[in-house]
């Protein structure tokens, strides 16, 4: 059975265009919130701007990864270029965590030294940012079959919720006046905590892929039982499961077979590859077949070519 590791060149051509639109919207949100935060004195707006800027970086990584994914596998990148997206995500999430820590520090400073906030500006900019967040989510809705785009879509929804919190802080200051100045750093702290929780969760998944870990939901014991139960398999060893990239699982395993006929052993191997694909969603499987009559006590490998 042959395997192709070429990138997903069959992705929708419109996906790249929609990612660029989402990128432009996020950059627009970030610029508007930075300007609005500077004018109004609202740290919450600047906090949300930092979050949106990091999301713009994530969208940019998604777009670059989409472009790189069009490249075919070659002699040096035999599995293709899909992991470029994972590396970029790791960089973005590390930056996101650093931003979250900085915002917590600034929120604590604002609690100790309150700054007057202009609520009208906060409300105007907040509403504009909310509309752009929802537009970005709407633009990406057609590509939710892609895990990468789906995660970006969820970022947009989460940003919209954060912007609602910013608007709420503006309303609180408008209603209760300077006595509600604590609301702005409080909202900032909540956004920072969200950023830290979200970033730390996502970064573990990126590291897992780069560490060649199996998917969290992968049934390792079930795969072993499946292989051992196959007619003609005497023993299973040297089993390795990892992710070529997010959502693409690979398996390497050595099987001892009592089928000393090359054609029968080959049929067994190809049948197991198909069943692993159908039952365990294994995209790429490498199986070394060892003849039971030739495998010695120390399991010296006698591969069938």
mmCIF file with all atom_site columns, C-alpha atoms in Angstrom, residues 10-189:
data_model
loop_
_atom_site.group_PDB
_atom_site.id
_atom_site.type_symbol
_atom_site.label_atom_id
_atom_site.label_alt_id
_atom_site.label_comp_id
_atom_site.label_asym_id
_atom_site.label_entity_id
_atom_site.label_seq_id
_atom_site.pdbx_PDB_ins_code
_atom_site.Cartn_x
_atom_site.Cartn_y
_atom_site.Cartn_z
_atom_site.occupancy
_atom_site.B_iso_or_equiv
_atom_site.pdbx_formal_charge
_atom_site.auth_seq_id
_atom_site.auth_comp_id
_atom_site.auth_asym_id
_atom_site.auth_atom_id
_atom_site.pdbx_PDB_model_num
ATOM 1   C CA . UNK A 1 10  ? -7.228  20.248 -2.206 1.00 0.00 ? 10  UNK A CA 1
ATOM 2   C CA . UNK A 1 11  ? -8.272  22.748 0.450  1.00 0.00 ? 11  UNK A CA 1
ATOM 3   C CA . UNK A 1 12  ? -10.817 25.358 -0.576 1.00 0.00 ? 12  UNK A CA 1
ATOM 4   C CA . UNK A 1 13  ? -9.111  28.185 -2.507 1.00 0.00 ? 13  UNK A CA 1
ATOM 5   C CA . UNK A 1 14  ? -11.453 30.595 -0.713 1.00 0.00 ? 14  UNK A CA 1
ATOM 6   C CA . UNK A 1 15  ? -10.077 29.584 2.678  1.00 0.00 ? 15  UNK A CA 1
ATOM 7   C CA . UNK A 1 16  ? -6.959  31.714 2.258  1.00 0.00 ? 16  UNK A CA 1
ATOM 8   C CA . UNK A 1 17  ? -9.029  34.733 1.218  1.00 0.00 ? 17  UNK A CA 1
ATOM 9   C CA . UNK A 1 18  ? -11.320 34.344 4.223  1.00 0.00 ? 18  UNK A CA 1
ATOM 10  C CA . UNK A 1 19  ? -8.345  34.077 6.566  1.00 0.00 ? 19  UNK A CA 1
ATOM 11  C CA . UNK A 1 20  ? -6.973  37.337 5.146  1.00 0.00 ? 20  UNK A CA 1
ATOM 12  C CA . UNK A 1 21  ? -10.327 39.038 5.734  1.00 0.00 ? 21  UNK A CA 1
ATOM 13  C CA . UNK A 1 22  ? -10.347 37.790 9.341  1.00 0.00 ? 22  UNK A CA 1
ATOM 14  C CA . UNK A 1 23  ? -6.758  39.028 9.726  1.00 0.00 ? 23  UNK A CA 1
ATOM 15  C CA . UNK A 1 24  ? -7.697  42.512 8.484  1.00 0.00 ? 24  UNK A CA 1
ATOM 16  C CA . UNK A 1 25  ? -10.675 42.644 10.851 1.00 0.00 ? 25  UNK A CA 1
ATOM 17  C CA . UNK A 1 26  ? -8.543  41.620 13.848 1.00 0.00 ? 26  UNK A CA 1
ATOM 18  C CA . UNK A 1 27  ? -5.886  44.191 13.037 1.00 0.00 ? 27  UNK A CA 1
ATOM 19  C CA . UNK A 1 28  ? -8.619  46.809 12.696 1.00 0.00 ? 28  UNK A CA 1
ATOM 20  C CA . UNK A 1 29  ? -10.006 45.841 16.100 1.00 0.00 ? 29  UNK A CA 1
ATOM 21  C CA . UNK A 1 30  ? -6.564  46.019 17.725 1.00 0.00 ? 30  UNK A CA 1
ATOM 22  C CA . UNK A 1 31  ? -5.755  49.453 16.267 1.00 0.00 ? 31  UNK A CA 1
ATOM 23  C CA . UNK A 1 32  ? -9.174  50.865 17.216 1.00 0.00 ? 32  UNK A CA 1
ATOM 24  C CA . UNK A 1 33  ? -8.892  49.547 20.781 1.00 0.00 ? 33  UNK A CA 1
ATOM 25  C CA . UNK A 1 34  ? -5.341  50.822 21.299 1.00 0.00 ? 34  UNK A CA 1
ATOM 26  C CA . UNK A 1 35  ? -6.351  54.305 20.115 1.00 0.00 ? 35  UNK A CA 1
ATOM 27  C CA . UNK A 1 36  ? -9.565  54.181 22.129 1.00 0.00 ? 36  UNK A CA 1
ATOM 28  C CA . UNK A 1 37  ? -7.753  52.926 25.214 1.00 0.00 ? 37  UNK A CA 1
ATOM 29  C CA . UNK A 1 38  ? -5.149  55.700 24.962 1.00 0.00 ? 38  UNK A CA 1
ATOM 30  C CA . UNK A 1 39  ? -7.839  58.382 24.585 1.00 0.00 ? 39  UNK A CA 1
ATOM 31  C CA . UNK A 1 40  ? -10.175 57.038 27.280 1.00 0.00 ? 40  UNK A CA 1
ATOM 32  C CA . UNK A 1 41  ? -7.543  55.758 29.699 1.00 0.00 ? 41  UNK A CA 1
ATOM 33  C CA . UNK A 1 42  ? -9.154  52.306 29.657 1.00 0.00 ? 42  UNK A CA 1
ATOM 34  C CA . UNK A 1 43  ? -6.683  49.528 30.353 1.00 0.00 ? 43  UNK A CA 1
ATOM 35  C CA . UNK A 1 44  ? -9.453  47.020 29.596 1.00 0.00 ? 44  UNK A CA 1
ATOM 36  C CA . UNK A 1 45  ? -9.573  48.263 25.998 1.00 0.00 ? 45  UNK A CA 1
ATOM 37  C CA . UNK A 1 46  ? -5.803  47.966 25.657 1.00 0.00 ? 46  UNK A CA 1
ATOM 38  C CA . UNK A 1 47  ? -5.950  44.498 27.239 1.00 0.00 ? 47  UNK A CA 1
ATOM 39  C CA . UNK A 1 48  ? -8.542  43.393 24.720 1.00 0.00 ? 48  UNK A CA 1
ATOM 40  C CA . UNK A 1 49  ? -6.458  44.987 21.944 1.00 0.00 ? 49  UNK A CA 1
ATOM 41  C CA . UNK A 1 50  ? -3.443  42.917 23.008 1.00 0.00 ? 50  UNK A CA 1
ATOM 42  C CA . UNK A 1 51  ? -5.571  39.788 22.898 1.00 0.00 ? 51  UNK A CA 1
ATOM 43  C CA . UNK A 1 52  ? -6.917  40.682 19.460 1.00 0.00 ? 52  UNK A CA 1
ATOM 44  C CA . UNK A 1 53  ? -3.396  41.425 18.230 1.00 0.00 ? 53  UNK A CA 1
ATOM 45  C CA . UNK A 1 54  ? -2.259  37.984 19.354 1.00 0.00 ? 54  UNK A CA 1
ATOM 46  C CA . UNK A 1 55  ? -5.259  36.508 17.579 1.00 0.00 ? 55  UNK A CA 1
ATOM 47  C CA . UNK A 1 56  ? -4.300  38.417 14.443 1.00 0.00 ? 56  UNK A CA 1
ATOM 48  C CA . UNK A 1 57  ? -0.919  36.730 14.736 1.00 0.00 ? 57  UNK A CA 1
ATOM 49  C CA . UNK A 1 58  ? -2.660  33.380 15.024 1.00 0.00 ? 58  UNK A CA 1
ATOM 50  C CA . UNK A 1 59  ? -4.739  34.099 11.930 1.00 0.00 ? 59  UNK A CA 1
ATOM 51  C CA . UNK A 1 60  ? -1.570  35.124 10.090 1.00 0.00 ? 60  UNK A CA 1
ATOM 52  C CA . UNK A 1 61  ? 0.094   31.853 11.089 1.00 0.00 ? 61  UNK A CA 1
ATOM 53  C CA . UNK A 1 62  ? -2.997  29.999 9.870  1.00 0.00 ? 62  UNK A CA 1
ATOM 54  C CA . UNK A 1 63  ? -2.778  31.790 6.540  1.00 0.00 ? 63  UNK A CA 1
ATOM 55  C CA . UNK A 1 64  ? 0.953   31.149 6.141  1.00 0.00 ? 64  UNK A CA 1
ATOM 56  C CA . UNK A 1 65  ? 0.405   27.512 7.083  1.00 0.00 ? 65  UNK A CA 1
ATOM 57  C CA . UNK A 1 66  ? -2.387  27.323 4.521  1.00 0.00 ? 66  UNK A CA 1
ATOM 58  C CA . UNK A 1 67  ? -0.002  28.618 1.856  1.00 0.00 ? 67  UNK A CA 1
ATOM 59  C CA . UNK A 1 68  ? 2.825   26.312 2.932  1.00 0.00 ? 68  UNK A CA 1
ATOM 60  C CA . UNK A 1 69  ? 0.406   23.371 3.027  1.00 0.00 ? 69  UNK A CA 1
ATOM 61  C CA . UNK A 1 70  ? -0.007  23.672 -0.728 1.00 0.00 ? 70  UNK A CA 1
ATOM 62  C CA . UNK A 1 71  ? 3.565   22.476 -1.169 1.00 0.00 ? 71  UNK A CA 1
ATOM 63  C CA . UNK A 1 72  ? 4.072   18.835 -2.017 1.00 0.00 ? 72  UNK A CA 1
ATOM 64  C CA . UNK A 1 73  ? 6.236   16.573 0.118  1.00 0.00 ? 73  UNK A CA 1
ATOM 65  C CA . UNK A 1 74  ? 9.813   16.314 -1.091 1.00 0.00 ? 74  UNK A CA 1
ATOM 66  C CA . UNK A 1 75  ? 13.014  14.394 -0.349 1.00 0.00 ? 75  UNK A CA 1
ATOM 67  C CA . UNK A 1 76  ? 13.755  16.577 2.685  1.00 0.00 ? 76  UNK A CA 1
ATOM 68  C CA . UNK A 1 77  ? 10.184  17.058 3.962  1.00 0.00 ? 77  UNK A CA 1
ATOM 69  C CA . UNK A 1 78  ? 8.855   13.562 3.291  1.00 0.00 ? 78  UNK A CA 1
ATOM 70  C CA . UNK A 1 79  ? 5.835   14.122 5.566  1.00 0.00 ? 79  UNK A CA 1
ATOM 71  C CA . UNK A 1 80  ? 5.078   17.514 4.017  1.00 0.00 ? 80  UNK A CA 1
ATOM 72  C CA . UNK A 1 81  ? 4.957   20.927 5.679  1.00 0.00 ? 81  UNK A CA 1
ATOM 73  C CA . UNK A 1 82  ? 1.952   20.655 7.983  1.00 0.00 ? 82  UNK A CA 1
ATOM 74  C CA . UNK A 1 83  ? 3.962   21.027 11.203 1.00 0.00 ? 83  UNK A CA 1
ATOM 75  C CA . UNK A 1 84  ? 4.901   24.588 10.289 1.00 0.00 ? 84  UNK A CA 1
ATOM 76  C CA . UNK A 1 85  ? 1.491   25.515 11.648 1.00 0.00 ? 85  UNK A CA 1
ATOM 77  C CA . UNK A 1 86  ? 2.224   23.792 14.956 1.00 0.00 ? 86  UNK A CA 1
ATOM 78  C CA . UNK A 1 87  ? 5.556   25.606 15.346 1.00 0.00 ? 87  UNK A CA 1
ATOM 79  C CA . UNK A 1 88  ? 3.867   28.931 14.630 1.00 0.00 ? 88  UNK A CA 1
ATOM 80  C CA . UNK A 1 89  ? 1.109   28.142 17.116 1.00 0.00 ? 89  UNK A CA 1
ATOM 81  C CA . UNK A 1 90  ? 3.728   27.408 19.790 1.00 0.00 ? 90  UNK A CA 1
ATOM 82  C CA . UNK A 1 91  ? 5.344   30.816 19.190 1.00 0.00 ? 91  UNK A CA 1
ATOM 83  C CA . UNK A 1 92  ? 1.976   32.605 19.265 1.00 0.00 ? 92  UNK A CA 1
ATOM 84  C CA . UNK A 1 93  ? 0.793   30.863 22.407 1.00 0.00 ? 93  UNK A CA 1
ATOM 85  C CA . UNK A 1 94  ? 4.057   31.565 24.240 1.00 0.00 ? 94  UNK A CA 1
ATOM 86  C CA . UNK A 1 95  ? 3.644   35.247 23.371 1.00 0.00 ? 95  UNK A CA 1
ATOM 87  C CA . UNK A 1 96  ? 0.002   35.107 24.453 1.00 0.00 ? 96  UNK A CA 1
ATOM 88  C CA . UNK A 1 97  ? 0.954   33.770 27.897 1.00 0.00 ? 97  UNK A CA 1
ATOM 89  C CA . UNK A 1 98  ? 3.549   36.533 28.303 1.00 0.00 ? 98  UNK A CA 1
ATOM 90  C CA . UNK A 1 99  ? 0.904   39.128 27.405 1.00 0.00 ? 99  UNK A CA 1
ATOM 91  C CA . UNK A 1 100 ? -1.481  37.621 29.964 1.00 0.00 ? 100 UNK A CA 1
ATOM 92  C CA . UNK A 1 101 ? 1.134   37.896 32.726 1.00 0.00 ? 101 UNK A CA 1
ATOM 93  C CA . UNK A 1 102 ? 1.877   41.508 31.757 1.00 0.00 ? 102 UNK A CA 1
ATOM 94  C CA . UNK A 1 103 ? -1.817  42.424 31.831 1.00 0.00 ? 103 UNK A CA 1
ATOM 95  C CA . UNK A 1 104 ? -2.216  40.930 35.297 1.00 0.00 ? 104 UNK A CA 1
ATOM 96  C CA . UNK A 1 105 ? 0.673   43.097 36.477 1.00 0.00 ? 105 UNK A CA 1
ATOM 97  C CA . UNK A 1 106 ? -0.839  46.226 34.921 1.00 0.00 ? 106 UNK A CA 1
ATOM 98  C CA . UNK A 1 107 ? -4.270  45.438 36.377 1.00 0.00 ? 107 UNK A CA 1
ATOM 99  C CA . UNK A 1 108 ? -2.748  45.184 39.860 1.00 0.00 ? 108 UNK A CA 1
ATOM 100 C CA . UNK A 1 109 ? -1.011  48.529 39.339 1.00 0.00 ? 109 UNK A CA 1
ATOM 101 C CA . UNK A 1 110 ? -4.306  50.146 38.289 1.00 0.00 ? 110 UNK A CA 1
ATOM 102 C CA . UNK A 1 111 ? -6.029  48.824 41.408 1.00 0.00 ? 111 UNK A CA 1
ATOM 103 C CA . UNK A 1 112 ? -3.417  50.585 43.545 1.00 0.00 ? 112 UNK A CA 1
ATOM 104 C CA . UNK A 1 113 ? -3.280  53.740 41.385 1.00 0.00 ? 113 UNK A CA 1
ATOM 105 C CA . UNK A 1 114 ? -6.678  54.249 39.673 1.00 0.00 ? 114 UNK A CA 1
ATOM 106 C CA . UNK A 1 115 ? -6.747  56.201 36.397 1.00 0.00 ? 115 UNK A CA 1
ATOM 107 C CA . UNK A 1 116 ? -9.774  58.153 35.203 1.00 0.00 ? 116 UNK A CA 1
ATOM 108 C CA . UNK A 1 117 ? -11.554 56.396 32.343 1.00 0.00 ? 117 UNK A CA 1
ATOM 109 C CA . UNK A 1 118 ? -13.738 58.085 29.698 1.00 0.00 ? 118 UNK A CA 1
ATOM 110 C CA . UNK A 1 119 ? -16.701 55.670 29.437 1.00 0.00 ? 119 UNK A CA 1
ATOM 111 C CA . UNK A 1 120 ? -18.176 57.111 26.226 1.00 0.00 ? 120 UNK A CA 1
ATOM 112 C CA . UNK A 1 121 ? -15.040 56.287 24.242 1.00 0.00 ? 121 UNK A CA 1
ATOM 113 C CA . UNK A 1 122 ? -14.888 52.831 25.821 1.00 0.00 ? 122 UNK A CA 1
ATOM 114 C CA . UNK A 1 123 ? -18.471 52.132 24.722 1.00 0.00 ? 123 UNK A CA 1
ATOM 115 C CA . UNK A 1 124 ? -18.014 53.395 21.157 1.00 0.00 ? 124 UNK A CA 1
ATOM 116 C CA . UNK A 1 125 ? -14.790 51.508 20.543 1.00 0.00 ? 125 UNK A CA 1
ATOM 117 C CA . UNK A 1 126 ? -16.114 48.435 22.353 1.00 0.00 ? 126 UNK A CA 1
ATOM 118 C CA . UNK A 1 127 ? -19.198 48.244 20.134 1.00 0.00 ? 127 UNK A CA 1
ATOM 119 C CA . UNK A 1 128 ? -17.049 48.650 16.986 1.00 0.00 ? 128 UNK A CA 1
ATOM 120 C CA . UNK A 1 129 ? -14.714 45.872 18.192 1.00 0.00 ? 129 UNK A CA 1
ATOM 121 C CA . UNK A 1 130 ? -17.662 43.593 18.994 1.00 0.00 ? 130 UNK A CA 1
ATOM 122 C CA . UNK A 1 131 ? -19.101 44.030 15.496 1.00 0.00 ? 131 UNK A CA 1
ATOM 123 C CA . UNK A 1 132 ? -15.708 43.265 13.911 1.00 0.00 ? 132 UNK A CA 1
ATOM 124 C CA . UNK A 1 133 ? -15.242 40.183 16.135 1.00 0.00 ? 133 UNK A CA 1
ATOM 125 C CA . UNK A 1 134 ? -18.606 38.805 15.048 1.00 0.00 ? 134 UNK A CA 1
ATOM 126 C CA . UNK A 1 135 ? -17.855 39.625 11.396 1.00 0.00 ? 135 UNK A CA 1
ATOM 127 C CA . UNK A 1 136 ? -14.545 37.749 11.579 1.00 0.00 ? 136 UNK A CA 1
ATOM 128 C CA . UNK A 1 137 ? -16.321 34.712 13.066 1.00 0.00 ? 137 UNK A CA 1
ATOM 129 C CA . UNK A 1 138 ? -18.986 34.914 10.360 1.00 0.00 ? 138 UNK A CA 1
ATOM 130 C CA . UNK A 1 139 ? -16.360 35.045 7.589  1.00 0.00 ? 139 UNK A CA 1
ATOM 131 C CA . UNK A 1 140 ? -14.666 31.870 8.883  1.00 0.00 ? 140 UNK A CA 1
ATOM 132 C CA . UNK A 1 141 ? -17.879 29.872 9.368  1.00 0.00 ? 141 UNK A CA 1
ATOM 133 C CA . UNK A 1 142 ? -17.542 28.135 5.966  1.00 0.00 ? 142 UNK A CA 1
ATOM 134 C CA . UNK A 1 143 ? -14.198 26.522 6.857  1.00 0.00 ? 143 UNK A CA 1
ATOM 135 C CA . UNK A 1 144 ? -15.096 24.903 10.178 1.00 0.00 ? 144 UNK A CA 1
ATOM 136 C CA . UNK A 1 145 ? -14.192 21.493 8.750  1.00 0.00 ? 145 UNK A CA 1
ATOM 137 C CA . UNK A 1 146 ? -10.552 22.533 9.235  1.00 0.00 ? 146 UNK A CA 1
ATOM 138 C CA . UNK A 1 147 ? -9.325  22.114 12.819 1.00 0.00 ? 147 UNK A CA 1
ATOM 139 C CA . UNK A 1 148 ? -6.961  25.035 12.356 1.00 0.00 ? 148 UNK A CA 1
ATOM 140 C CA . UNK A 1 149 ? -9.718  27.390 11.173 1.00 0.00 ? 149 UNK A CA 1
ATOM 141 C CA . UNK A 1 150 ? -12.138 26.062 13.773 1.00 0.00 ? 150 UNK A CA 1
ATOM 142 C CA . UNK A 1 151 ? -9.729  27.008 16.571 1.00 0.00 ? 151 UNK A CA 1
ATOM 143 C CA . UNK A 1 152 ? -9.378  30.483 15.051 1.00 0.00 ? 152 UNK A CA 1
ATOM 144 C CA . UNK A 1 153 ? -13.178 30.736 14.855 1.00 0.00 ? 153 UNK A CA 1
ATOM 145 C CA . UNK A 1 154 ? -13.423 29.919 18.565 1.00 0.00 ? 154 UNK A CA 1
ATOM 146 C CA . UNK A 1 155 ? -10.872 32.658 19.248 1.00 0.00 ? 155 UNK A CA 1
ATOM 147 C CA . UNK A 1 156 ? -13.175 35.135 17.513 1.00 0.00 ? 156 UNK A CA 1
ATOM 148 C CA . UNK A 1 157 ? -16.171 34.052 19.605 1.00 0.00 ? 157 UNK A CA 1
ATOM 149 C CA . UNK A 1 158 ? -14.107 34.275 22.798 1.00 0.00 ? 158 UNK A CA 1
ATOM 150 C CA . UNK A 1 159 ? -12.895 37.734 21.776 1.00 0.00 ? 159 UNK A CA 1
ATOM 151 C CA . UNK A 1 160 ? -16.493 38.826 21.288 1.00 0.00 ? 160 UNK A CA 1
ATOM 152 C CA . UNK A 1 161 ? -17.263 37.732 24.850 1.00 0.00 ? 161 UNK A CA 1
ATOM 153 C CA . UNK A 1 162 ? -14.211 39.650 26.115 1.00 0.00 ? 162 UNK A CA 1
ATOM 154 C CA . UNK A 1 163 ? -15.370 42.746 24.255 1.00 0.00 ? 163 UNK A CA 1
ATOM 155 C CA . UNK A 1 164 ? -18.803 42.434 25.868 1.00 0.00 ? 164 UNK A CA 1
ATOM 156 C CA . UNK A 1 165 ? -17.010 42.554 29.244 1.00 0.00 ? 165 UNK A CA 1
ATOM 157 C CA . UNK A 1 166 ? -15.177 45.715 28.176 1.00 0.00 ? 166 UNK A CA 1
ATOM 158 C CA . UNK A 1 167 ? -18.485 47.331 27.163 1.00 0.00 ? 167 UNK A CA 1
ATOM 159 C CA . UNK A 1 168 ? -19.937 46.339 30.529 1.00 0.00 ? 168 UNK A CA 1
ATOM 160 C CA . UNK A 1 169 ? -17.065 48.135 32.312 1.00 0.00 ? 169 UNK A CA 1
ATOM 161 C CA . UNK A 1 170 ? -17.783 51.297 30.290 1.00 0.00 ? 170 UNK A CA 1
ATOM 162 C CA . UNK A 1 171 ? -21.462 51.155 31.216 1.00 0.00 ? 171 UNK A CA 1
ATOM 163 C CA . UNK A 1 172 ? -20.618 50.638 34.897 1.00 0.00 ? 172 UNK A CA 1
ATOM 164 C CA . UNK A 1 173 ? -18.353 53.711 34.951 1.00 0.00 ? 173 UNK A CA 1
ATOM 165 C CA . UNK A 1 174 ? -20.988 55.738 33.087 1.00 0.00 ? 174 UNK A CA 1
ATOM 166 C CA . UNK A 1 175 ? -23.646 54.796 35.664 1.00 0.00 ? 175 UNK A CA 1
ATOM 167 C CA . UNK A 1 176 ? -21.667 54.929 38.911 1.00 0.00 ? 176 UNK A CA 1
ATOM 168 C CA . UNK A 1 177 ? -18.989 57.432 37.965 1.00 0.00 ? 177 UNK A CA 1
ATOM 169 C CA . UNK A 1 178 ? -15.382 57.496 39.259 1.00 0.00 ? 178 UNK A CA 1
ATOM 170 C CA . UNK A 1 179 ? -16.302 55.211 42.167 1.00 0.00 ? 179 UNK A CA 1
ATOM 171 C CA . UNK A 1 180 ? -16.538 52.387 39.642 1.00 0.00 ? 180 UNK A CA 1
ATOM 172 C CA . UNK A 1 181 ? -12.971 52.898 38.418 1.00 0.00 ? 181 UNK A CA 1
ATOM 173 C CA . UNK A 1 182 ? -12.125 49.496 39.866 1.00 0.00 ? 182 UNK A CA 1
ATOM 174 C CA . UNK A 1 183 ? -14.270 47.864 37.179 1.00 0.00 ? 183 UNK A CA 1
ATOM 175 C CA . UNK A 1 184 ? -11.739 48.579 34.409 1.00 0.00 ? 184 UNK A CA 1
ATOM 176 C CA . UNK A 1 185 ? -8.752  46.822 36.039 1.00 0.00 ? 185 UNK A CA 1
ATOM 177 C CA . UNK A 1 186 ? -11.089 44.055 37.232 1.00 0.00 ? 186 UNK A CA 1
ATOM 178 C CA . UNK A 1 187 ? -12.214 43.395 33.660 1.00 0.00 ? 187 UNK A CA 1
ATOM 179 C CA . UNK A 1 188 ? -8.569  43.578 32.574 1.00 0.00 ? 188 UNK A CA 1
ATOM 180 C CA . UNK A 1 189 ? -7.661  40.918 35.156 1.00 0.00 ? 189 UNK A CA 1
#
